[in-house]
Amino acid sequence: MGKEKKYSVLVVDDSDINRDILNTILSADFKIYEAADGIQALEIMRDSRKKIDLCLLDIMMPRMDGYEVLSVMNKEHIIDYIPVIVISGEQEADKVEKTYDLGALDYILKPFEPRIVRRRVLATVMLFEKQRELSYKLKAQMEENSRKVDEKTGLLSYASFFFACDTLIESGKIEEDYFMVAIDIEHFRLFNDWFGREEGDIYLQELADCLKEYTAGTRAICGYLGGDNFALFAPYSLGLIEQIQERIIDMLEKYGQSIGFGPMYGIFEARDSLYDAQLMYDNAVTAMSDIPGNYHNRVAIYDPGLLKKTGDELIMLSDVQRGMDAKEFRFFLQPKVNMLNGKIVGAEALVRWAHRTKGLISPGKFVPILEDNGFITNLDRYIWEEVCKWLRSWIDRGRDPLPISVNVSQIDVFAGDVAEYFEHLIKKYDLSPHMIDIEITESAYAKEYSLINKTVDRLRKAGFKVLLDDFGSAYSSLNMLRNIKVDVLKLDMKFLDTNEDRENSEKGISIIDSIVGMSNQLGLPIIVEGVERLDQVEVLTKLGCVYAQGYYYYKPMPLKKFEELIKDNSKVERESDGKVSNYKPLHVLEFLRTNLFTDSMINEVLGPFAFFEIVRDKLAVVRVNEQYYRVFSMLGEVTEDEIITSVDRLIDNNSDFIEIFNNASSSKSKSSSGCVIYNSPKGTAKKLYFRVFFLHEREGRKLFCSTIWDITDL
């Protein structure tokens, strides 16, 4: 190595012997600084008088270990200009990987091989030297462009803005607190679609004028970074942001939109020290990540925890890819059952991560991160193929498969041709499309109806059954049912939370009742998901629901357990059995909803029929059918008023009459019956049989229905 220039290396190790060895290996070519622990090392790196070109960092040390040192170097951005090579006797892959995740560039194992140590230290230092030279060249190029101004807005262009900020920072003339503000117009592309590009340009100009007007006479620097992105580097003032926001909201009033198209403001506070302008802007952009859709607060201030969150997400994404390569991801199956006989009719594939060191990881911890970063498609396609592989193996073992449903997200549809991919899978594994059901969430339809529906059409034409998942979780459900083409509705169980107060529970039952009726009219079967208790099953079956999925029947289970379960044919119901397609139990509600019955037919079937209510212990008639009139007309009462007052006479003449209703409301079966002697005003005595059913109680009013039969001659 030449002697023209010496670089400085900081050796951090709690072992005096290790420091001496490294000093001996490197001192001929490098200036050596030493630190016995992490705290001392950080003090040296923070000392601007000591120019450190590289840090050799031990991992296992007292007071502050190497991992903690790397974390602080990241937080304080020291690692941006001091490269780190880790020295350690540990060879475990996950520990090595952790140091790389924290920003280390290399890893040298103890005991040291002198020639290898010298070469790797020199290579790392030279690499950073070249990067610095490249940075200087880029900075010189930016200086050439420093006077460039965007023609549309009159603000500094991208390169000019950052060069001007860095120049001001390096001048040392900033004596007050500054902030970097990233400004982004929410839904600007949609604004252009709705109001035209010309209006969009006017909007950009208005925002640029605000920045120029409200920062005039200050040392603020304003930039237009392209698209709908602006930046501001100025003396710290949240009042300035409020002024800009009020002006833009007033401007948007003419479009009838004061919120949805407003700007978002991400702020990085440079109170104690100033960093590279681009880095400050990146942090300001990071601060904006939680604003979209929050129309109550359009300003977010950078929190270092956000960067950690972003870093954690990147580590997670890397770990997911490693986990996929290592076959750590697998699917569990949660059976779907016929509630009338408890038999399994199919199952849903649900992803699980069996991490090599952390054990089973809940999807709630990694799926949202994958969705936010667009990586969910990689995992979804992996699971889809694993399901197809298992179905093929199950068939090859001589078994009869049940349909397995897989989940498709909105992101999957955007990422590629979903229908084509599923057609490829069934061809590759020689499967029938009827073996794979596709579940797409209702929210996906709500956001991108046209694109999702085209995909669904192609899937159904290819022979796949498509299920509308989480039906009822969005606000557009009823409207969407006019046009969407799916085969099954998966109903969200939240409508039937019987732990709620009675009134809300009754509303939930009414909603499900309406959905069941509507689905019957549309010819759409329903699967209710999230069923957890017997009382829910009882209510659902009374409403005419047949199929369900939930913990009451089965939790998601590993493949081997599912295989053992469905080997028992007595627990399985297949369409090939002829039972599902040729025989279904009679549900009265389902028959009534088919419009097969006329009013006269129902009257004849039910006979004399009436609704009663009890309010403050007072029994009254609410509504009666034609046959009810016939009974009392035969007793000499024909007018409506006379028939209504018949109840009062029943109560007056027979104290047991109201007791029939009280018994119905208090019994487990919610029904009661009894005979009553009725004396009409014209002296006619009749023996009447009442069968009473308690329906519900609301706001102190008890509602009943009753059949009435004249049994005088029996």
XYZ file of C-alpha atoms in Angstrom:
714
model
C 0.000 0.000 0.000
C 1.255 3.476 -0.903
C 2.266 5.944 1.803
C 0.893 9.086 0.111
C -2.172 9.163 2.298
C -3.140 7.658 5.616
C -6.685 6.791 6.585
C -7.969 6.662 10.166
C -9.468 3.492 11.649
C -11.312 3.300 14.964
C -10.856 -0.104 16.663
C -13.648 -0.816 19.179
C -13.145 -3.907 21.371
C -13.260 -4.502 25.126
C -10.296 -6.895 24.845
C -6.871 -5.201 25.190
C -5.280 -8.143 23.379
C -7.633 -7.861 20.376
C -7.000 -4.118 20.125
C -3.232 -4.707 20.264
C -3.454 -7.371 17.523
C -5.462 -5.100 15.207
C -3.152 -2.173 15.960
C -0.187 -4.324 14.946
C -1.914 -5.479 11.735
C -3.082 -2.006 10.610
C -0.806 0.647 12.141
C 1.678 0.542 9.275
C -0.971 1.751 6.835
C -3.616 3.441 8.985
C -3.861 5.911 11.818
C -5.440 3.996 14.700
C -7.889 5.220 17.337
C -8.986 2.829 20.085
C -12.113 2.483 22.224
C -12.774 -0.133 24.921
C -16.594 0.039 24.702
C -19.444 1.425 22.632
C -19.956 4.619 24.651
C -16.318 5.661 24.247
C -16.489 4.780 20.533
C -19.470 7.075 19.916
C -17.711 9.950 21.712
C -14.732 9.585 19.355
C -16.951 9.389 16.246
C -18.860 12.513 17.319
C -15.618 14.470 17.759
C -15.362 16.548 14.584
C -11.581 16.992 15.165
C -11.054 13.272 14.612
C -11.648 12.229 11.015
C -12.590 8.547 11.206
C -12.579 6.745 7.845
C -13.690 3.329 9.131
C -14.818 1.622 12.336
C -13.879 -1.945 13.300
C -16.628 -2.827 15.791
C -16.793 -5.754 18.216
C -20.293 -7.072 18.990
C -20.015 -8.485 22.513
C -18.979 -5.633 24.856
C -20.041 -4.355 28.294
C -22.052 -1.146 28.855
C -23.063 -0.866 25.182
C -22.689 -3.725 22.722
C -22.076 -3.486 18.985
C -25.756 -3.808 18.048
C -26.591 -0.784 20.208
C -23.695 1.197 18.717
C -24.975 0.491 15.199
C -28.488 1.548 16.224
C -27.221 4.890 17.569
C -25.068 5.420 14.468
C -28.194 4.927 12.357
C -30.276 7.275 14.489
C -27.627 10.014 14.403
C -26.744 9.313 10.724
C -23.095 8.698 11.672
C -23.187 5.511 9.631
C -23.796 7.645 6.527
C -20.178 8.820 6.579
C -18.328 6.236 8.699
C -18.468 2.674 7.286
C -18.490 -0.221 9.777
C -16.868 -3.652 9.649
C -17.987 -5.946 12.457
C -15.392 -8.133 14.212
C -16.701 -11.115 16.160
C -16.135 -14.717 17.115
C -19.846 -15.438 16.537
C -20.648 -17.291 13.312
C -24.409 -17.806 13.694
C -26.160 -16.692 10.508
C -28.928 -14.729 12.230
C -26.407 -12.695 14.249
C -24.369 -11.924 11.152
C -27.549 -11.006 9.296
C -28.614 -8.671 12.095
C -25.412 -6.620 11.755
C -25.991 -6.246 8.013
C -29.571 -5.156 8.706
C -28.181 -2.447 10.992
C -25.874 -1.095 8.280
C -22.556 -2.913 8.699
C -20.755 -3.440 5.380
C -18.606 -6.457 6.264
C -18.043 -9.108 8.944
C -14.595 -10.378 10.000
C -14.312 -13.452 12.202
C -11.852 -13.948 15.036
C -9.071 -15.137 15.180
C -7.734 -12.593 12.705
C -5.853 -13.407 9.494
C -3.623 -10.277 9.062
C -3.561 -10.194 5.236
C -7.340 -10.639 4.990
C -8.003 -7.935 7.611
C -5.724 -5.401 5.825
C -7.256 -6.071 2.401
C -10.876 -5.892 3.560
C -10.306 -2.721 5.571
C -8.531 -1.063 2.640
C -11.222 -2.172 0.147
C -13.970 -0.710 2.307
C -12.159 2.587 2.838
C -11.378 2.951 -0.885
C -14.997 2.208 -1.790
C -16.181 5.001 0.474
C -13.516 7.299 -0.963
C -14.847 6.717 -4.470
C -18.368 7.384 -3.261
C -17.251 10.696 -1.795
C -15.586 11.659 -5.071
C -18.747 10.813 -6.945
C -20.736 12.883 -4.469
C -18.447 15.878 -5.047
C -18.920 15.566 -8.813
C -22.666 15.422 -8.438
C -22.575 18.436 -6.172
C -20.554 20.364 -8.745
C -23.105 19.444 -11.378
C -25.891 20.639 -9.101
C -24.045 23.913 -8.634
C -24.120 24.413 -12.383
C -27.884 23.970 -12.277
C -28.334 26.004 -9.119
C -29.923 28.921 -10.929
C -32.498 26.815 -12.753
C -36.096 27.759 -11.999
C -39.201 25.816 -12.940
C -41.024 27.708 -15.695
C -44.513 26.656 -14.571
C -44.286 27.717 -10.915
C -41.358 30.126 -10.755
C -39.822 28.104 -7.912
C -36.424 26.446 -7.759
C -36.309 23.120 -9.573
C -35.393 19.835 -7.866
C -31.577 20.019 -8.075
C -31.515 23.783 -7.543
C -33.619 23.565 -4.393
C -31.404 21.018 -2.634
C -28.220 22.761 -3.730
C -29.521 26.083 -2.347
C -30.476 24.428 0.959
C -27.093 22.720 1.362
C -25.290 25.952 0.477
C -27.220 27.833 3.179
C -26.517 25.084 5.724
C -22.783 25.011 4.957
C -22.507 28.798 5.101
C -22.954 28.700 8.875
C -25.271 31.706 8.705
C -28.335 29.937 10.130
C -28.804 31.207 13.679
C -32.409 30.100 14.322
C -34.461 26.917 14.227
C -35.387 25.760 10.722
C -37.747 23.130 9.380
C -37.944 21.191 6.138
C -41.492 20.817 4.830
C -42.531 18.260 2.207
C -45.836 19.219 0.550
C -47.897 16.757 -1.464
C -51.394 17.286 -2.911
C -53.636 14.356 -2.048
C -55.527 12.783 -4.972
C -54.026 15.291 -7.434
C -54.275 12.830 -10.328
C -57.979 12.475 -9.598
C -58.277 16.273 -9.440
C -56.842 16.458 -12.972
C -59.269 13.767 -14.143
C -62.272 15.575 -12.712
C -61.488 19.203 -13.475
C -58.917 18.988 -16.283
C -55.149 19.531 -16.493
C -55.555 23.252 -17.031
C -57.265 23.578 -13.642
C -54.590 21.324 -12.194
C -51.881 23.725 -13.424
C -53.797 26.621 -11.861
C -53.834 24.712 -8.553
C -50.047 24.170 -8.711
C -49.483 27.838 -9.505
C -51.731 28.905 -6.613
C -49.732 26.791 -4.180
C -46.450 28.139 -5.582
C -47.732 31.722 -5.209
C -48.622 30.982 -1.576
C -45.110 29.802 -0.852
C -43.537 32.822 -2.511
C -45.925 35.323 -0.911
C -45.792 34.029 2.648
C -42.000 33.567 2.676
C -41.114 36.895 1.051
C -38.526 38.812 3.042
C -37.337 35.712 4.942
C -34.393 33.362 4.430
C -36.811 30.653 3.275
C -36.085 28.507 0.198
C -39.023 27.199 -1.861
C -38.859 24.440 -4.451
C -41.096 22.650 -6.941
C -39.927 19.038 -7.180
C -42.181 17.919 -10.016
C -45.633 16.351 -10.201
C -47.612 17.628 -7.209
C -44.612 17.833 -4.864
C -43.298 21.013 -3.277
C -40.644 21.624 -0.615
C -39.949 24.445 1.803
C -36.842 25.061 3.918
C -37.570 27.977 6.220
C -37.333 29.401 9.737
C -39.546 27.251 11.965
C -43.168 28.484 11.910
C -46.275 26.304 12.078
C -48.257 29.518 11.588
C -46.820 29.699 8.058
C -48.266 26.265 7.277
C -51.654 27.339 8.672
C -51.653 30.384 6.358
C -50.892 28.268 3.315
C -53.526 25.712 4.289
C -56.267 28.328 4.759
C -55.467 29.964 1.412
C -55.589 26.656 -0.473
C -58.831 25.546 1.203
C -60.442 28.855 0.189
C -59.208 28.351 -3.366
C -60.648 24.827 -3.505
C -64.108 26.033 -2.507
C -64.845 26.967 -6.124
C -64.522 23.283 -7.028
C -66.879 22.261 -4.247
C -64.012 20.342 -2.673
C -62.389 21.856 0.390
C -60.816 18.774 1.957
C -60.303 15.752 -0.288
C -57.867 17.519 -2.659
C -55.988 19.512 -0.033
C -52.216 19.397 0.487
C -50.484 17.253 3.096
C -47.521 18.666 5.031
C -44.705 16.523 6.405
C -42.303 18.393 8.696
C -38.757 17.629 9.777
C -37.677 19.879 12.670
C -34.013 20.937 12.429
C -33.839 22.477 15.889
C -30.523 21.212 17.284
C -28.485 20.495 14.183
C -28.854 20.634 10.402
C -28.362 17.623 8.158
C -28.038 17.065 4.461
C -31.067 18.730 2.773
C -32.070 15.622 0.850
C -32.028 13.572 4.056
C -34.179 16.152 5.858
C -36.650 16.130 2.956
C -36.793 12.323 2.965
C -37.611 12.412 6.684
C -40.329 15.004 6.045
C -41.828 12.708 3.397
C -41.700 9.820 5.884
C -43.686 11.971 8.330
C -46.518 12.210 5.789
C -47.070 8.450 5.694
C -49.930 8.501 8.209
C -51.782 11.527 6.756
C -53.579 10.150 3.655
C -57.290 9.859 4.427
C -56.967 11.833 7.699
C -58.876 15.008 6.886
C -58.820 16.311 10.462
C -55.055 16.726 10.606
C -53.076 17.564 7.476
C -49.757 18.232 9.221
C -47.393 15.555 10.576
C -44.057 16.098 12.311
C -41.271 13.574 11.822
C -40.722 11.120 14.640
C -37.528 8.994 14.627
C -39.780 6.055 15.442
C -41.192 6.348 11.912
C -37.776 5.626 10.479
C -37.438 2.678 12.803
C -40.851 1.491 11.639
C -39.728 1.810 8.032
C -36.500 0.008 8.836
C -38.396 -2.725 10.658
C -40.648 -3.132 7.617
C -37.647 -3.485 5.314
C -36.173 -6.101 7.626
C -39.533 -7.872 7.688
C -39.747 -7.861 3.865
C -36.265 -9.329 3.639
C -37.174 -11.956 6.235
C -40.371 -12.822 4.345
C -38.413 -13.462 1.153
C -35.951 -15.621 3.086
C -38.888 -17.428 4.705
C -40.466 -18.143 1.328
C -37.181 -19.508 0.019
C -36.891 -21.677 3.132
C -40.511 -22.928 2.795
C -41.428 -21.435 6.183
C -44.783 -20.190 4.905
C -47.601 -22.679 4.786
C -51.357 -22.657 4.765
C -53.792 -23.864 7.388
C -57.321 -24.911 6.433
C -60.492 -23.780 8.192
C -63.461 -25.998 7.287
C -66.790 -24.661 6.038
C -69.778 -26.640 7.298
C -73.440 -27.303 6.724
C -75.023 -26.074 9.968
C -77.973 -28.440 9.570
C -75.849 -31.566 9.925
C -72.382 -30.283 10.933
C -70.722 -31.841 7.890
C -67.733 -30.273 6.132
C -68.421 -28.957 2.615
C -65.102 -27.218 1.905
C -62.344 -25.141 3.504
C -60.516 -21.828 3.295
C -56.716 -21.652 3.018
C -55.210 -19.218 5.544
C -51.503 -18.323 5.510
C -49.278 -19.024 8.521
C -45.572 -18.308 9.038
C -43.573 -20.924 10.935
C -40.488 -18.768 11.532
C -37.274 -20.681 12.186
C -36.541 -18.817 15.436
C -39.736 -16.970 16.384
C -42.171 -19.845 15.962
C -45.653 -19.345 14.507
C -46.215 -15.688 13.548
C -49.758 -14.332 13.298
C -50.794 -13.014 9.834
C -51.869 -9.800 11.557
C -48.198 -8.986 12.148
C -46.884 -9.433 8.629
C -49.782 -9.256 6.141
C -50.487 -5.490 6.649
C -46.784 -4.713 6.071
C -46.746 -6.801 2.895
C -49.918 -5.080 1.682
C -48.502 -1.608 2.358
C -45.337 -2.447 0.417
C -47.021 -4.283 -2.478
C -45.239 -7.533 -1.566
C -48.422 -9.388 -0.676
C -48.777 -10.671 -4.253
C -45.530 -12.647 -3.938
C -46.866 -14.377 -0.841
C -50.394 -14.859 -2.230
C -49.132 -16.539 -5.395
C -46.866 -18.730 -3.307
C -49.849 -19.878 -1.191
C -52.095 -20.393 -4.237
C -49.517 -22.736 -5.722
C -48.999 -24.580 -2.439
C -52.763 -25.212 -2.281
C -52.714 -26.602 -5.828
C -49.732 -28.821 -4.986
C -51.558 -30.248 -1.978
C -54.763 -30.876 -3.945
C -52.748 -32.724 -6.571
C -51.026 -34.845 -3.923
C -54.344 -35.570 -2.193
C -55.859 -36.785 -5.458
C -52.744 -38.839 -6.259
C -53.229 -40.600 -2.915
C -56.629 -41.745 -4.120
C -58.646 -39.235 -2.111
C -61.715 -37.273 -3.197
C -60.985 -33.532 -2.730
C -63.216 -30.830 -1.282
C -63.171 -27.311 -2.801
C -60.531 -25.092 -1.200
C -60.947 -21.327 -1.318
C -57.991 -18.929 -1.560
C -57.898 -15.189 -0.993
C -57.243 -12.650 -3.747
C -56.548 -9.026 -2.807
C -57.025 -5.845 -4.767
C -53.229 -5.580 -4.968
C -53.068 -9.021 -6.610
C -55.383 -7.793 -9.378
C -53.240 -4.703 -9.972
C -50.016 -6.713 -9.975
C -50.859 -9.026 -12.863
C -53.400 -11.145 -14.682
C -54.947 -13.139 -11.820
C -57.258 -15.195 -14.058
C -54.381 -16.171 -16.329
C -52.271 -17.192 -13.328
C -54.990 -19.451 -11.901
C -55.553 -21.025 -15.318
C -51.809 -21.681 -15.445
C -51.900 -23.344 -12.000
C -54.766 -25.733 -12.724
C -53.134 -26.704 -16.009
C -49.756 -27.211 -14.312
C -51.227 -29.450 -11.587
C -53.974 -31.014 -13.706
C -56.844 -29.827 -11.512
C -60.461 -28.953 -12.185
C -61.273 -25.250 -11.610
C -64.138 -26.442 -9.401
C -61.556 -27.493 -6.823
C -60.425 -23.881 -6.286
C -62.774 -21.154 -5.032
C -61.657 -17.523 -5.231
C -62.466 -15.154 -2.351
C -62.298 -11.412 -3.092
C -63.120 -8.884 -0.379
C -66.041 -6.516 -0.770
C -63.746 -3.519 -0.142
C -61.823 -4.371 -3.320
C -65.020 -3.972 -5.350
C -65.781 -0.704 -3.612
C -62.414 0.785 -4.613
C -61.832 -0.568 -8.121
C -65.154 -1.949 -9.290
C -64.504 -2.046 -13.044
C -61.104 -3.752 -12.949
C -62.127 -6.264 -10.263
C -65.316 -7.164 -12.093
C -63.453 -7.841 -15.338
C -61.157 -10.184 -13.439
C -64.132 -11.929 -11.813
C -65.826 -12.390 -15.181
C -62.736 -14.101 -16.574
C -62.372 -16.315 -13.504
C -66.001 -17.442 -13.686
C -65.772 -18.100 -17.427
C -62.735 -20.278 -16.694
C -64.883 -22.349 -14.321
C -63.810 -20.943 -10.944
C -66.394 -20.145 -8.286
C -65.991 -16.584 -6.934
C -66.990 -15.633 -3.377
C -67.612 -12.067 -2.233
C -65.738 -12.054 1.079
C -66.546 -9.876 4.127
C -69.923 -8.920 2.684
C -71.474 -6.186 4.804
C -68.153 -4.743 5.995
C -68.329 -1.798 3.532
C -71.054 0.777 2.947
C -71.731 0.027 -0.702
C -72.887 -3.584 -0.337
C -76.496 -3.260 -1.474
C -75.662 -0.962 -4.370
C -72.908 -3.263 -5.635
C -75.146 -6.322 -5.698
C -76.959 -4.884 -8.707
C -73.969 -5.409 -10.966
C -71.328 -7.672 -9.464
C -71.217 -11.229 -10.718
C -70.204 -13.607 -7.965
C -71.364 -17.082 -6.980
C -71.470 -16.902 -3.170
C -71.733 -14.234 -0.467
C -69.596 -14.618 2.664
C -71.511 -12.691 5.295
C -69.664 -10.733 7.964
C -70.706 -12.083 11.385
C -70.456 -8.650 13.036
C -74.167 -8.123 12.306
C -75.027 -10.841 14.786
C -73.104 -9.989 17.917
C -75.605 -11.267 20.434
C -73.462 -9.875 23.250
C -74.643 -6.408 22.256
C -77.650 -4.761 23.846
C -80.955 -6.311 22.868
C -82.068 -3.548 20.511
C -78.865 -3.636 18.452
C -78.925 -7.414 18.410
C -82.465 -7.349 17.017
C -81.375 -4.865 14.369
C -78.539 -7.190 13.393
C -80.958 -10.100 13.072
C -83.244 -7.974 10.910
C -80.336 -7.008 8.651
C -79.267 -10.639 8.194
C -82.888 -11.598 7.569
C -83.071 -8.981 4.801
C -79.763 -10.074 3.272
C -80.855 -13.722 3.249
C -84.091 -12.773 1.506
C -82.253 -10.632 -0.998
C -79.669 -13.343 -1.696
C -82.437 -15.853 -2.336
C -84.008 -13.492 -4.847
C -80.611 -13.134 -6.563
C -79.849 -16.844 -6.402
C -76.703 -16.281 -4.292
C -75.905 -18.837 -1.554
C -74.582 -17.458 1.745
C -71.727 -18.618 3.958
C -71.664 -16.921 7.354
C -68.112 -16.504 8.650
C -66.992 -15.911 12.207
C -69.592 -18.159 13.856
C -68.385 -18.793 17.399
C -71.361 -19.765 19.598
C -74.388 -22.069 19.629
C -76.849 -19.187 20.036
C -75.528 -17.692 16.783
C -76.035 -21.009 15.006
C -79.612 -21.221 16.298
C -80.463 -17.725 15.082
C -78.815 -18.224 11.690
C -80.572 -21.515 10.965
C -83.926 -20.002 11.938
C -83.254 -17.230 9.425
C -82.654 -19.792 6.686
C -78.841 -19.788 6.600
C -77.253 -23.168 5.865
C -73.469 -22.795 5.585
C -71.038 -21.353 8.107
C -67.369 -21.075 9.016
C -65.983 -20.276 12.430
C -64.488 -21.373 15.739
C -67.768 -22.930 16.914
C -67.121 -25.699 14.396
C -63.397 -25.663 13.619
C -60.385 -23.426 14.059
C -57.829 -23.148 11.223
C -55.778 -26.341 11.340
C -52.574 -27.790 9.833
C -52.870 -29.924 6.719
C -52.253 -33.224 8.491
C -55.058 -32.605 10.964
C -57.415 -31.585 8.136
C -56.492 -34.689 6.171
C -57.255 -36.935 9.148
C -60.563 -35.134 9.633
C -61.867 -35.545 6.081
C -60.737 -39.167 5.809
C -63.874 -39.884 7.845
C -66.570 -39.736 5.155
C -69.296 -39.430 7.794
C -67.982 -35.913 8.538
C -67.944 -34.763 4.921
C -70.667 -33.661 2.522
C -69.750 -33.568 -1.173
C -71.792 -32.519 -4.159
C -70.856 -35.855 -5.678
C -72.792 -37.532 -2.848
C -75.994 -36.328 -4.476
C -77.181 -34.880 -1.168
C -76.244 -31.275 -1.629
C -77.704 -30.924 -5.096
C -80.742 -33.245 -4.796
C -81.910 -32.723 -1.250
C -82.105 -29.652 0.940
C -84.030 -29.251 4.192
C -87.163 -27.123 4.063
C -86.813 -23.586 5.428
C -90.104 -21.752 5.696
C -88.488 -18.348 5.279
C -86.736 -19.520 2.135
C -90.028 -20.759 0.691
C -91.847 -17.559 1.551
C -89.145 -15.509 -0.168
C -89.495 -17.396 -3.428
C -92.836 -15.653 -4.201
C -94.531 -19.040 -4.633
C -97.244 -18.129 -2.140
C -100.064 -15.609 -2.595
C -101.685 -13.795 0.317
C -104.751 -16.018 0.064
C -102.623 -19.163 0.155
C -100.787 -17.981 3.266
C -104.070 -17.071 4.951
C -105.429 -20.543 4.277
C -102.271 -22.221 5.562
C -102.052 -20.158 8.745
C -105.760 -19.945 9.493
C -107.007 -17.192 11.824
C -103.915 -15.202 12.711
C -103.235 -11.970 14.623
C -100.438 -9.839 16.060
C -100.874 -8.620 19.652
C -98.775 -6.377 21.875
C -98.547 -5.753 25.598
C -97.756 -2.204 26.676
C -97.735 -1.429 30.408
C -99.549 -4.737 31.072
C -102.271 -3.780 28.603
C -102.968 -6.301 25.804
C -104.085 -4.949 22.428
C -104.631 -6.155 18.859
C -102.068 -4.822 16.354
C -103.030 -6.528 13.077
C -105.243 -9.441 12.000
C -105.791 -11.462 8.830
C -108.989 -12.255 6.954
C -109.616 -15.548 8.775
C -109.530 -13.751 12.127
C -112.394 -11.593 10.934
C -114.307 -14.703 9.965
C -114.072 -16.213 13.461
C -115.420 -13.141 15.176
C -117.984 -12.357 12.484
C -119.498 -15.778 13.187
C -119.809 -14.610 16.779
C -121.862 -11.649 15.663
C -119.063 -9.082 15.420
C -118.284 -7.774 11.964
C -116.961 -4.207 12.249
C -113.300 -3.475 12.882
C -114.002 -1.616 16.116
C -116.155 -4.464 17.442
C -113.454 -7.032 16.671
C -110.724 -4.943 18.328
C -112.802 -4.588 21.497
C -113.165 -8.363 21.576
C -109.776 -8.583 23.260
C -110.963 -6.418 26.121
C -113.915 -8.730 26.654
C -111.623 -11.774 26.559
C -109.532 -10.250 29.307
C -112.522 -9.198 31.372
C -114.304 -12.555 31.090
C -111.259 -14.862 31.414
C -108.306 -14.000 33.660
C -106.270 -16.846 32.140
C -106.245 -15.230 28.670
C -103.461 -12.701 29.302
C -101.569 -15.387 31.211
C -101.116 -17.278 27.923
C -99.151 -14.292 26.578
C -97.115 -13.868 29.766
C -96.193 -17.556 29.669
C -95.063 -17.228 26.049
C -92.684 -14.358 26.856
C -91.161 -16.142 29.848
C -90.825 -19.699 28.512
C -87.694 -21.063 26.878
C -89.608 -22.037 23.760
C -91.087 -18.517 23.541
C -94.519 -20.033 22.968
C -97.610 -20.961 24.941
C -101.174 -22.109 24.347
C -104.555 -22.333 26.073
C -108.325 -22.434 25.725
C -110.576 -19.460 26.410
C -114.380 -19.248 26.677
C -115.588 -16.188 24.803
C -119.029 -14.612 25.318
C -120.063 -12.158 22.606
C -122.395 -9.184 23.275
C -125.190 -11.097 21.498
C -125.000 -13.971 23.970
C -123.080 -16.440 21.842
C -120.521 -18.515 23.768
C -117.574 -20.068 21.991
C -114.514 -22.061 23.040
C -111.381 -20.635 21.371
C -107.888 -22.191 21.267
C -104.964 -19.725 21.165
C -101.396 -20.690 20.219
C -99.179 -17.687 21.108
C -95.563 -16.974 20.028
C -93.438 -14.258 21.650
C -91.510 -12.280 18.964
C -89.534 -9.555 20.719
C -89.593 -6.726 23.233
C -88.562 -3.198 22.367
C -88.885 0.002 24.399
C -91.278 -1.655 26.840
C -93.538 -3.109 24.116
C -93.886 -6.889 23.805
C -94.959 -8.187 20.403
C -96.736 -11.543 19.906
C -98.308 -13.463 17.085
C -101.119 -15.964 17.621
C -103.200 -18.498 15.788
C -106.846 -18.747 16.887
C -109.127 -21.729 16.363
C -112.807 -22.187 17.149
C -113.001 -25.586 18.942
C -116.524 -25.227 20.334
C -117.768 -28.352 18.604
C -114.723 -30.508 19.359
